[in-house]
Amino acid sequence: MKNIRNFCIIAHIDHGKSTLADRLLDSTHSVTSREKQEQLLDSMDLERERGITIKSHAIQMAYTYEGQEYILNLIDTPGHVDFSYEVSRSIAACEGALLIVDAAQSIQAQTISNLYLALENDLEIIPVLNKVDLPSANPEEVTDDIVDLLGCDASDVIPASAKTGLGIDEILKAIIERVPAPKGNPDAPLRALVFDSVYNPFRGVETYFRVFDGSIKKNQQIKFVATGKNYGADEIGTLKLKQFPRNEIKAGDVGYLITGIKDAREVKVGDTITDAEKPTTAVISGFEDVKPMVFAGIYPVDTEEYEDLRASMEKLQLNDASLVFQPESSAALGFGFRCGFLGMLHLEIIQERLEREFDMTVITTVPNVSYHAYTTKNREEAIIVSNPSDLPEPSTLDRVEEPYIKASIITKADFVGPVMGLCIEKRGEITNQTYLTTERVELSFDMPLAEIVFDFYDRLKTVSKGYASFDYSPIGMRKSKLVKVDVLLNANTVDALSALIHQDNAYHIGKKMCEKLKELIPRQQFDIPIQAAIGAKIIARETVKALRKDVTAKCYGGDISRKRKLLEKQKKGKKRMRQVGNVEIPQEAFMAVLKLN
Ligand code: GTP
């Protein structure tokens, strides 16, 4: 055990986590050049395209230092707020963390939130100043920022470049010297933490674990504490780029486990694995059932594909346990599913996977958060509303609560005004303002989660000219004055376009929604009135004017190829449309309320 080091890398997005991990693997010769891909730890295609580490993995490296052989387990952490629970469990599996800070960007919101997670778990922090090769790097200033943040010595900060390889040896040495060896009792009953799992269509669910006490042996009968289920450990092993089966993995070490489980929901991140006969009495703390934060309806574009969609969703859920769904029907869209996601990124990923892996064309409705409604009949027990059209009749309502978050934004002093303005517009209440340096400010807000789901990120980027980073965590439910705003097309309510909106913003947003829909809904042979309403009261109105008969009429007859192009364009545009009553609604319209500005 004394020659094992378990560590993770924490960083703000794009500060160089994956590139640095790649370098560490290279320098420890953990990878042959044949196995090498551009970024090793990000194995899903989607991940590579988005440049975000979605699924965490663990990789073992060997390193010789002062004549002794060490095992270094690098536990990768996902880099997005949607997956912060997974980050926290990965961190709980380690004794140390490399805190990467970009020498040009300095400390950002995720640097701080990840650092807090690491400190809560008593991790030894090794600060790394990355990208010192950049002409725009500010090594002295950023080192000072890090020293201020951590209360460490400037000499503790390792200057590095994951690009040129500078500092990589120093980092490896620091991991050995500064990160404590794992502690634990090798003779106690098995106690291991599940920090991740990956679905493999051929072998079932692969569980990644860290052993704290005892050991796990091939063919041992094991128990997952939270789910209460027993399994045989069919295969265990360590992970390099490939899996290396072993007979035993002992206290302090990290490995993978295959039990033949075929459903991702049976393996819960944060669960404790123990021996089925001699279970541990000390279950690892911090387990939570992750709850979806954002909900949306997913409907097949072609109503006949409902059963196919159901089959695809079930398959997706087998390998993504955080996805939840249940059938729902909409007067406008027919049969589909109400789905719960960890956040907006997770929603986008699911939507993309449905299309790419399952070849489904779907309509996604306006995402919303989940509300608690209390009626005057029962003021104690909440009705969970994850679809705005399920809100009880206003006359029967006692109150409605919505989820709130604590938001942290780091920006330049110049942008404090506009950023505050935006947060207040989004119903935020400022709770703290700290000057990290004379140039950089951290602002803390309490605000409704629903406002983040809407266009918050884009707006923040605009008002801060890109100089703001943002992170958040949930802080519970709060009472709000919310009303349901409905949209009527051609006098028919389109239930899939309803949204719960704060009373004070309802008129403004209703008006904007109508304006936006007018832009997006294609003209047809007749006028299409678009109305926004609260109950029976119409609060805004626009009209999509009737179309002239032939789009090609504009082409002055002549050019055939141009005509054909136009017709093809028309055809393509049709693909993602949904006929509601006699009006065709394009997919963008369902998301329109998200981008009203
Ligand atoms: P996510 O996976 O999206 O969280 O990002 P990350 O933190 O893993 O960052 P990644 O390693 O993808 O690096 C982000 C960008 O910075 C890439 O374009 C890298 O090539 C670049 N980069 C990383 N390290 C260095 C460095 O030391 N110097 C320079 N010049 N560029 C670097």
Short mmCIF file of C-alpha atoms in Angstrom, two decimals, residues 40-499:
data_model
loop_
_atom_site.label_atom_id
_atom_site.label_comp_id
_atom_site.label_asym_id
_atom_site.label_seq_id
_atom_site.Cartn_x
_atom_site.Cartn_y
_atom_site.Cartn_z
CA LEU A 40 -6.71 9.36 -24.41
CA LEU A 41 -9.07 9.68 -21.54
CA ASP A 42 -11.99 10.92 -23.57
CA SER A 43 -13.09 7.77 -25.31
CA MET A 44 -16.66 8.49 -26.34
CA ASP A 45 -16.92 10.17 -29.74
CA LEU A 46 -19.37 12.68 -28.47
CA GLU A 47 -17.06 13.62 -25.68
CA ARG A 48 -14.18 14.25 -27.98
CA GLU A 49 -16.26 16.45 -30.21
CA ARG A 50 -17.51 18.53 -27.34
CA GLY A 51 -14.14 18.59 -25.64
CA ILE A 52 -15.71 17.80 -22.34
CA THR A 53 -14.91 14.79 -20.23
CA ILE A 54 -18.35 13.37 -19.61
CA LYS A 55 -17.58 9.97 -18.16
CA SER A 56 -14.84 9.52 -15.67
CA HIS A 57 -12.38 6.68 -15.96
CA ALA A 58 -9.42 5.46 -14.02
CA ILE A 59 -6.00 4.70 -15.41
CA GLN A 60 -3.06 3.04 -13.72
CA MET A 61 0.52 4.10 -14.34
CA ALA A 62 3.81 2.71 -13.11
CA TYR A 63 6.59 5.09 -12.11
CA THR A 64 10.03 4.45 -10.67
CA TYR A 65 11.25 6.98 -8.17
CA GLU A 66 14.48 6.76 -6.18
CA GLY A 67 14.81 3.10 -7.08
CA GLN A 68 11.32 2.18 -5.97
CA GLU A 69 8.39 1.17 -8.15
CA TYR A 70 5.15 3.12 -7.57
CA ILE A 71 1.62 2.61 -8.82
CA LEU A 72 -0.19 5.83 -9.70
CA ASN A 73 -3.95 5.64 -10.16
CA LEU A 74 -5.27 8.63 -12.05
CA ILE A 75 -9.00 9.00 -11.56
CA ASP A 76 -10.47 11.24 -14.21
CA THR A 77 -13.30 13.56 -13.24
CA PRO A 78 -16.03 14.90 -15.52
CA GLY A 79 -15.71 18.61 -16.09
CA HIS A 80 -19.29 19.86 -16.16
CA VAL A 81 -21.68 21.02 -13.48
CA ASP A 82 -24.32 18.53 -14.67
CA PHE A 83 -22.08 15.74 -13.43
CA SER A 84 -20.86 17.26 -10.18
CA TYR A 85 -22.05 14.34 -8.06
CA GLU A 86 -19.81 12.03 -10.09
CA VAL A 87 -16.95 14.47 -9.60
CA SER A 88 -17.48 14.37 -5.85
CA ARG A 89 -17.36 10.54 -5.80
CA SER A 90 -14.22 10.43 -7.93
CA ILE A 91 -12.61 12.87 -5.54
CA ALA A 92 -13.67 10.69 -2.60
CA ALA A 93 -11.67 7.83 -4.12
CA CYS A 94 -8.39 9.80 -4.00
CA GLU A 95 -5.85 11.08 -1.50
CA GLY A 96 -4.55 13.90 -3.66
CA ALA A 97 -5.50 16.25 -6.47
CA LEU A 98 -3.60 18.17 -9.11
CA LEU A 99 -5.22 21.57 -9.25
CA ILE A 100 -4.60 22.84 -12.77
CA VAL A 101 -4.81 26.55 -13.37
CA ASP A 102 -4.37 28.09 -16.80
CA ALA A 103 -1.53 30.65 -16.63
CA ALA A 104 -3.45 33.00 -18.90
CA GLN A 105 -6.95 32.58 -17.47
CA SER A 106 -6.12 32.24 -13.78
CA ILE A 107 -8.66 30.95 -11.25
CA GLN A 108 -12.20 30.43 -12.54
CA ALA A 109 -15.50 29.38 -10.99
CA GLN A 110 -14.97 25.65 -11.48
CA THR A 111 -11.42 25.84 -10.12
CA ILE A 112 -12.92 27.00 -6.86
CA SER A 113 -15.93 24.69 -6.71
CA ASN A 114 -13.77 21.64 -7.48
CA LEU A 115 -11.16 22.78 -4.99
CA TYR A 116 -13.81 22.97 -2.26
CA LEU A 117 -14.92 19.43 -3.07
CA ALA A 118 -11.32 18.25 -2.81
CA LEU A 119 -10.76 20.06 0.48
CA GLU A 120 -13.96 18.63 1.96
CA ASN A 121 -12.48 15.21 1.28
CA ASP A 122 -9.14 16.20 2.87
CA LEU A 123 -7.22 15.78 -0.35
CA GLU A 124 -3.64 16.96 -0.61
CA ILE A 125 -3.65 19.68 -3.26
CA ILE A 126 -0.78 20.05 -5.72
CA PRO A 127 -1.18 23.34 -7.59
CA VAL A 128 -0.03 23.27 -11.21
CA LEU A 129 0.33 26.40 -13.29
CA ASN A 130 -0.37 25.11 -16.80
CA LYS A 131 0.15 26.68 -20.24
CA VAL A 132 3.18 28.74 -19.20
CA ASP A 133 4.29 28.43 -22.84
CA LEU A 134 1.49 30.73 -23.97
CA PRO A 135 2.59 34.24 -24.96
CA SER A 136 -0.39 35.56 -23.01
CA ALA A 137 0.63 33.67 -19.84
CA ASN A 138 0.93 35.69 -16.67
CA PRO A 139 2.90 33.28 -14.48
CA GLU A 140 3.77 35.66 -11.63
CA GLU A 141 0.31 37.10 -11.19
CA VAL A 142 -1.47 33.78 -11.51
CA THR A 143 0.95 32.17 -9.04
CA ASP A 144 0.03 34.95 -6.60
CA ASP A 145 -3.66 34.20 -7.19
CA ILE A 146 -3.07 30.52 -6.43
CA VAL A 147 -1.07 31.33 -3.31
CA ASP A 148 -3.90 33.57 -2.11
CA LEU A 149 -6.51 30.92 -2.80
CA LEU A 150 -4.71 27.99 -1.20
CA GLY A 151 -2.64 29.73 1.42
CA CYS A 152 0.35 27.78 0.12
CA ASP A 153 3.88 28.88 -0.69
CA ALA A 154 4.76 30.14 -4.17
CA SER A 155 7.38 27.40 -4.34
CA ASP A 156 4.62 24.76 -4.03
CA VAL A 157 3.17 25.82 -7.39
CA ILE A 158 4.59 23.77 -10.28
CA PRO A 159 4.97 25.70 -13.55
CA ALA A 160 4.11 23.39 -16.43
CA SER A 161 3.07 23.08 -20.01
CA ALA A 162 1.06 20.08 -21.04
CA LYS A 163 1.88 21.13 -24.57
CA THR A 164 5.69 21.20 -24.42
CA GLY A 165 6.09 18.72 -21.56
CA LEU A 166 7.66 21.25 -19.20
CA GLY A 167 7.18 20.37 -15.54
CA ILE A 168 5.76 16.90 -16.13
CA ASP A 169 8.56 15.15 -14.23
CA GLU A 170 8.17 17.57 -11.33
CA ILE A 171 4.46 16.79 -11.23
CA LEU A 172 5.10 13.03 -11.10
CA LYS A 173 7.64 13.51 -8.32
CA ALA A 174 5.29 15.75 -6.39
CA ILE A 175 2.55 13.13 -6.60
CA ILE A 176 4.88 10.60 -4.95
CA GLU A 177 6.29 13.00 -2.38
CA ARG A 178 3.22 15.00 -1.41
CA VAL A 179 0.17 12.77 -1.89
CA PRO A 180 -0.17 10.48 1.14
CA ALA A 181 -0.14 6.71 0.57
CA PRO A 182 -3.60 5.18 1.06
CA LYS A 183 -4.50 4.03 4.55
CA GLY A 184 -6.85 1.17 5.33
CA ASN A 185 -7.01 -2.23 6.92
CA PRO A 186 -6.20 -5.03 4.47
CA ASP A 187 -7.61 -7.63 6.89
CA ALA A 188 -10.97 -5.95 7.57
CA PRO A 189 -14.12 -6.97 5.64
CA LEU A 190 -14.24 -5.64 2.08
CA ARG A 191 -15.18 -1.98 1.83
CA ALA A 192 -14.93 -0.41 -1.63
CA LEU A 193 -16.40 2.76 -3.16
CA VAL A 194 -18.10 2.75 -6.56
CA PHE A 195 -16.90 5.96 -8.19
CA ASP A 196 -18.05 5.26 -11.72
CA SER A 197 -19.57 2.72 -14.04
CA VAL A 198 -19.56 2.26 -17.77
CA TYR A 199 -21.96 0.26 -19.87
CA ASN A 200 -20.43 -2.27 -22.21
CA PRO A 201 -22.94 -3.84 -24.59
CA PHE A 202 -21.05 -7.14 -24.64
CA ARG A 203 -19.92 -7.56 -21.07
CA GLY A 204 -22.59 -5.69 -19.16
CA VAL A 205 -21.91 -2.91 -16.69
CA GLU A 206 -18.27 -2.34 -15.71
CA THR A 207 -18.02 -0.95 -12.23
CA TYR A 208 -15.01 1.16 -11.22
CA PHE A 209 -14.14 1.00 -7.57
CA ARG A 210 -11.58 2.00 -4.99
CA VAL A 211 -10.87 -0.50 -2.20
CA PHE A 212 -10.61 1.12 1.25
CA ASP A 213 -10.46 -2.00 3.46
CA GLY A 214 -9.97 -5.69 2.81
CA SER A 215 -9.68 -6.95 -0.73
CA ILE A 216 -11.88 -8.08 -3.55
CA LYS A 217 -11.15 -11.47 -5.09
CA LYS A 218 -12.16 -13.07 -8.34
CA ASN A 219 -15.40 -15.07 -7.91
CA GLN A 220 -16.06 -13.63 -4.45
CA GLN A 221 -19.74 -13.13 -3.55
CA ILE A 222 -20.14 -9.39 -3.12
CA LYS A 223 -22.93 -7.09 -2.07
CA PHE A 224 -23.84 -3.57 -3.23
CA VAL A 225 -25.07 -1.91 -0.05
CA ALA A 226 -27.45 0.75 -1.46
CA THR A 227 -29.23 -1.57 -3.88
CA GLY A 228 -29.00 -4.51 -1.47
CA LYS A 229 -28.15 -6.94 -4.26
CA ASN A 230 -25.55 -9.71 -4.30
CA TYR A 231 -23.43 -10.73 -7.25
CA GLY A 232 -20.46 -12.93 -8.09
CA ALA A 233 -17.30 -11.02 -9.00
CA ASP A 234 -16.88 -12.71 -12.40
CA GLU A 235 -13.91 -10.62 -13.37
CA ILE A 236 -11.83 -8.01 -11.60
CA GLY A 237 -8.77 -6.21 -12.78
CA THR A 238 -6.83 -3.02 -13.21
CA LEU A 239 -7.26 -0.47 -15.95
CA LYS A 240 -4.55 0.78 -18.16
CA LEU A 241 -5.68 1.66 -21.63
CA LYS A 242 -6.93 -1.90 -21.74
CA GLN A 243 -8.27 -3.99 -18.89
CA PHE A 244 -5.89 -6.36 -17.15
CA PRO A 245 -7.75 -9.12 -15.28
CA ARG A 246 -6.35 -10.01 -11.86
CA ASN A 247 -7.19 -12.42 -9.08
CA GLU A 248 -7.26 -9.91 -6.25
CA ILE A 249 -7.35 -6.17 -5.71
CA LYS A 250 -6.27 -5.06 -2.28
CA ALA A 251 -6.93 -2.17 0.06
CA GLY A 252 -5.66 1.13 -1.32
CA ASP A 253 -5.92 0.14 -4.96
CA VAL A 254 -8.35 0.92 -7.78
CA GLY A 255 -9.91 -1.48 -10.28
CA TYR A 256 -12.85 -2.60 -12.36
CA LEU A 257 -15.43 -5.27 -11.70
CA ILE A 258 -17.69 -7.22 -14.02
CA THR A 259 -20.62 -9.14 -12.58
CA GLY A 260 -22.86 -9.65 -15.58
CA ILE A 261 -25.18 -6.79 -14.55
CA LYS A 262 -27.01 -5.65 -17.69
CA ASP A 263 -28.78 -2.59 -16.35
CA ALA A 264 -26.85 0.56 -15.42
CA ARG A 265 -29.41 1.34 -12.70
CA GLU A 266 -28.15 -1.57 -10.59
CA VAL A 267 -24.77 0.08 -10.17
CA LYS A 268 -25.04 3.34 -8.31
CA VAL A 269 -22.13 5.74 -8.14
CA GLY A 270 -21.29 6.35 -4.49
CA ASP A 271 -22.46 2.89 -3.39
CA THR A 272 -20.33 0.67 -1.13
CA ILE A 273 -19.26 -2.79 -2.27
CA THR A 274 -18.75 -5.29 0.51
CA ASP A 275 -18.50 -9.02 1.11
CA ALA A 276 -21.87 -10.78 0.89
CA GLU A 277 -21.14 -13.03 3.88
CA LYS A 278 -19.03 -10.72 6.03
CA PRO A 279 -20.37 -7.25 5.25
CA THR A 280 -18.63 -4.16 6.53
CA THR A 281 -20.32 -2.16 9.25
CA ALA A 282 -18.77 1.07 8.00
CA VAL A 283 -20.65 2.02 4.84
CA ILE A 284 -18.86 4.74 2.88
CA SER A 285 -20.63 8.03 3.46
CA GLY A 286 -21.77 10.47 0.82
CA PHE A 287 -24.03 8.18 -1.19
CA GLU A 288 -26.89 9.93 -2.92
CA ASP A 289 -29.45 8.91 -5.45
CA VAL A 290 -28.91 11.50 -8.14
CA LYS A 291 -32.07 13.28 -9.06
CA PRO A 292 -32.91 14.78 -12.41
CA MET A 293 -32.89 18.58 -12.42
CA VAL A 294 -34.29 19.37 -15.85
CA PHE A 295 -37.30 17.83 -17.57
CA ALA A 296 -38.49 17.86 -21.15
CA GLY A 297 -40.85 15.92 -23.36
CA ILE A 298 -39.32 13.82 -26.11
CA TYR A 299 -41.67 12.92 -28.96
CA PRO A 300 -41.11 11.08 -32.21
CA VAL A 301 -41.45 13.33 -35.24
CA ASP A 302 -43.31 10.51 -36.89
CA THR A 303 -46.08 9.37 -34.53
CA GLU A 304 -45.71 5.81 -35.78
CA GLU A 305 -42.24 5.62 -34.28
CA TYR A 306 -43.47 5.76 -30.69
CA GLU A 307 -42.68 2.11 -29.95
CA ASP A 308 -39.25 2.43 -31.56
CA LEU A 309 -38.60 5.46 -29.42
CA ARG A 310 -39.60 3.57 -26.30
CA ALA A 311 -37.21 0.72 -27.17
CA SER A 312 -34.39 3.20 -27.83
CA MET A 313 -34.98 5.04 -24.55
CA GLU A 314 -34.94 1.77 -22.64
CA LYS A 315 -31.63 0.82 -24.23
CA LEU A 316 -30.19 4.23 -23.48
CA GLN A 317 -31.24 3.95 -19.87
CA LEU A 318 -29.41 0.63 -19.56
CA ASN A 319 -26.19 2.53 -20.11
CA ASP A 320 -27.10 5.87 -18.61
CA ALA A 321 -28.77 5.40 -15.27
CA SER A 322 -29.21 9.15 -14.74
CA LEU A 323 -31.77 9.28 -17.53
CA VAL A 324 -35.32 8.83 -16.26
CA PHE A 325 -38.47 8.81 -18.37
CA GLN A 326 -42.13 7.97 -18.31
CA PRO A 327 -44.79 7.92 -20.99
CA GLU A 328 -46.86 11.06 -21.40
CA SER A 329 -49.24 12.30 -23.98
CA SER A 330 -49.71 15.76 -25.29
CA ALA A 331 -52.77 17.04 -27.08
CA ALA A 332 -50.45 18.70 -29.54
CA LEU A 333 -47.76 16.08 -29.99
CA GLY A 334 -49.44 12.77 -29.29
CA PHE A 335 -47.59 10.03 -27.43
CA GLY A 336 -44.08 10.53 -26.15
CA PHE A 337 -42.05 10.59 -22.96
CA ARG A 338 -41.39 13.03 -20.17
CA CYS A 339 -37.70 12.69 -19.46
CA GLY A 340 -35.57 13.84 -16.55
CA PHE A 341 -31.95 14.94 -17.03
CA LEU A 342 -29.09 16.02 -14.79
CA GLY A 343 -28.91 19.32 -16.65
CA MET A 344 -29.04 20.97 -20.04
CA LEU A 345 -25.86 19.36 -21.30
CA HIS A 346 -27.15 15.93 -20.33
CA LEU A 347 -30.36 16.69 -22.25
CA GLU A 348 -28.39 17.62 -25.35
CA ILE A 349 -26.30 14.49 -25.09
CA ILE A 350 -29.35 12.23 -24.84
CA GLN A 351 -30.99 13.95 -27.77
CA GLU A 352 -27.86 13.51 -29.85
CA ARG A 353 -27.38 9.90 -28.85
CA LEU A 354 -30.99 9.09 -29.77
CA GLU A 355 -30.32 10.43 -33.21
CA ARG A 356 -26.86 9.04 -33.79
CA GLU A 357 -26.98 5.68 -32.11
CA PHE A 358 -30.64 4.89 -32.56
CA ASP A 359 -31.45 6.81 -35.72
CA MET A 360 -34.51 8.44 -34.14
CA THR A 361 -35.76 11.86 -35.20
CA VAL A 362 -37.32 13.48 -32.17
CA ILE A 363 -38.95 16.69 -31.06
CA THR A 364 -37.83 17.96 -27.68
CA THR A 365 -40.17 20.30 -25.87
CA VAL A 366 -39.23 23.31 -23.78
CA PRO A 367 -37.15 22.10 -20.83
CA ASN A 368 -38.36 23.00 -17.38
CA VAL A 369 -37.41 22.33 -13.79
CA SER A 370 -39.54 20.37 -11.37
CA TYR A 371 -41.96 22.38 -9.20
CA HIS A 372 -43.69 21.58 -5.94
CA ALA A 373 -47.35 22.56 -5.93
CA TYR A 374 -49.46 22.62 -2.75
CA THR A 375 -53.24 22.84 -2.97
CA THR A 376 -55.53 24.49 -0.45
CA LYS A 377 -56.91 21.03 0.31
CA ASN A 378 -53.51 19.71 1.28
CA ARG A 379 -51.01 22.37 2.28
CA GLU A 380 -48.49 19.84 3.57
CA GLU A 381 -47.96 17.38 0.77
CA ALA A 382 -46.31 18.54 -2.44
CA ILE A 383 -47.53 17.56 -5.86
CA ILE A 384 -44.44 17.21 -8.01
CA VAL A 385 -44.96 19.01 -11.28
CA SER A 386 -42.40 18.12 -13.91
CA ASN A 387 -44.56 19.22 -16.80
CA PRO A 388 -46.05 22.75 -16.69
CA SER A 389 -49.32 21.52 -18.16
CA ASP A 390 -49.77 19.33 -15.04
CA LEU A 391 -49.97 22.34 -12.72
CA PRO A 392 -53.23 22.14 -10.73
CA GLU A 393 -55.96 24.71 -11.44
CA PRO A 394 -54.81 28.12 -10.15
CA SER A 395 -58.00 28.46 -8.05
CA THR A 396 -57.09 25.29 -6.10
CA LEU A 397 -53.47 26.30 -5.50
CA ASP A 398 -52.11 27.28 -2.10
CA ARG A 399 -48.54 27.89 -3.27
CA VAL A 400 -45.87 26.79 -5.73
CA GLU A 401 -42.22 26.24 -4.91
CA GLU A 402 -39.33 26.07 -7.32
CA PRO A 403 -35.73 24.83 -7.00
CA TYR A 404 -33.07 27.41 -6.16
CA ILE A 405 -29.35 27.31 -6.65
CA LYS A 406 -26.34 29.05 -5.24
CA ALA A 407 -24.48 30.53 -8.19
CA SER A 408 -20.88 31.64 -8.21
CA ILE A 409 -19.56 33.86 -10.96
CA ILE A 410 -16.00 35.04 -11.37
CA THR A 411 -15.50 37.98 -13.66
CA LYS A 412 -13.33 41.01 -14.30
CA ALA A 413 -14.02 44.10 -12.22
CA ASP A 414 -15.14 45.95 -15.38
CA PHE A 415 -18.06 43.60 -15.87
CA VAL A 416 -19.44 43.52 -12.34
CA GLY A 417 -22.21 45.97 -13.27
CA PRO A 418 -23.54 44.13 -16.33
CA VAL A 419 -23.22 40.71 -14.66
CA MET A 420 -25.14 41.92 -11.61
CA GLY A 421 -27.76 43.43 -13.89
CA LEU A 422 -28.21 40.12 -15.63
CA CYS A 423 -28.45 38.17 -12.37
CA ILE A 424 -31.05 40.54 -10.99
CA GLU A 425 -33.04 40.33 -14.21
CA LYS A 426 -32.92 36.56 -13.72
CA ARG A 427 -34.44 36.92 -10.25
CA GLY A 428 -31.10 36.47 -8.50
CA GLU A 429 -30.33 37.87 -5.07
CA ILE A 430 -26.75 38.81 -4.49
CA THR A 431 -25.36 37.21 -1.33
CA ASN A 432 -21.67 38.02 -1.57
CA GLN A 433 -19.10 39.95 -3.54
CA THR A 434 -15.40 39.27 -3.02
CA TYR A 435 -12.47 40.87 -4.78
CA LEU A 436 -10.08 37.97 -5.42
CA THR A 437 -7.59 40.53 -6.74
CA THR A 438 -8.08 44.14 -7.78
CA GLU A 439 -8.99 42.88 -11.25
CA ARG A 440 -11.11 39.85 -10.49
CA VAL A 441 -14.32 39.55 -8.53
CA GLU A 442 -16.33 36.61 -7.29
CA LEU A 443 -20.08 37.23 -7.10
CA SER A 444 -22.43 34.87 -5.28
CA PHE A 445 -26.14 34.75 -5.94
CA ASP A 446 -29.15 32.75 -4.89
CA MET A 447 -31.35 32.30 -7.92
CA PRO A 448 -34.01 30.04 -9.40
CA LEU A 449 -32.64 27.07 -11.32
CA ALA A 450 -35.28 27.69 -13.99
CA GLU A 451 -33.47 30.88 -15.00
CA ILE A 452 -30.29 28.92 -15.73
CA VAL A 453 -32.20 26.54 -17.93
CA PHE A 454 -33.30 29.49 -20.00
CA ASP A 455 -30.69 31.51 -21.83
CA PHE A 456 -28.43 32.33 -18.88
CA TYR A 457 -25.11 30.99 -20.21
CA ASP A 458 -25.38 32.79 -23.51
CA ARG A 459 -26.38 36.03 -21.87
CA LEU A 460 -23.58 35.81 -19.34
CA LYS A 461 -21.08 35.30 -22.12
CA THR A 462 -22.43 38.33 -23.95
CA VAL A 463 -22.58 40.76 -21.04
CA SER A 464 -19.09 39.80 -19.86
CA LYS A 465 -17.54 39.61 -23.34
CA GLY A 466 -16.57 36.06 -22.45
CA TYR A 467 -14.74 37.04 -19.25
CA ALA A 468 -16.96 35.27 -16.74
CA SER A 469 -17.00 31.75 -15.43
CA PHE A 470 -19.97 30.25 -13.73
CA ASP A 471 -20.78 27.36 -11.45
CA TYR A 472 -23.70 26.43 -9.23
CA SER A 473 -25.08 24.00 -6.70
CA PRO A 474 -28.68 23.35 -5.60
CA ILE A 475 -29.89 24.84 -2.30
CA GLY A 476 -33.47 23.57 -2.09
CA MET A 477 -37.00 24.73 -2.89
CA ARG A 478 -38.42 28.22 -2.37
CA LYS A 479 -41.87 29.69 -2.74
CA SER A 480 -42.40 31.70 -5.92
CA LYS A 481 -45.21 33.54 -7.65
CA LEU A 482 -45.43 31.47 -10.78
CA VAL A 483 -48.11 31.49 -13.43
CA LYS A 484 -48.67 29.20 -16.36
CA VAL A 485 -48.34 30.93 -19.69
CA ASP A 486 -50.00 29.05 -22.55
CA VAL A 487 -49.47 29.50 -26.24
CA LEU A 488 -52.31 29.26 -28.76
CA LEU A 489 -51.72 28.71 -32.45
CA ASN A 490 -54.70 29.30 -34.62
CA ALA A 491 -56.79 29.43 -31.43
CA ASN A 492 -55.66 25.98 -30.26
CA THR A 493 -53.58 25.68 -27.10
CA VAL A 494 -50.31 23.90 -27.81
CA ASP A 495 -49.72 22.21 -24.47
CA ALA A 496 -46.10 21.44 -25.32
CA LEU A 497 -45.35 25.17 -25.43
CA SER A 498 -46.71 26.00 -21.95
CA ALA A 499 -44.24 27.32 -19.41
#
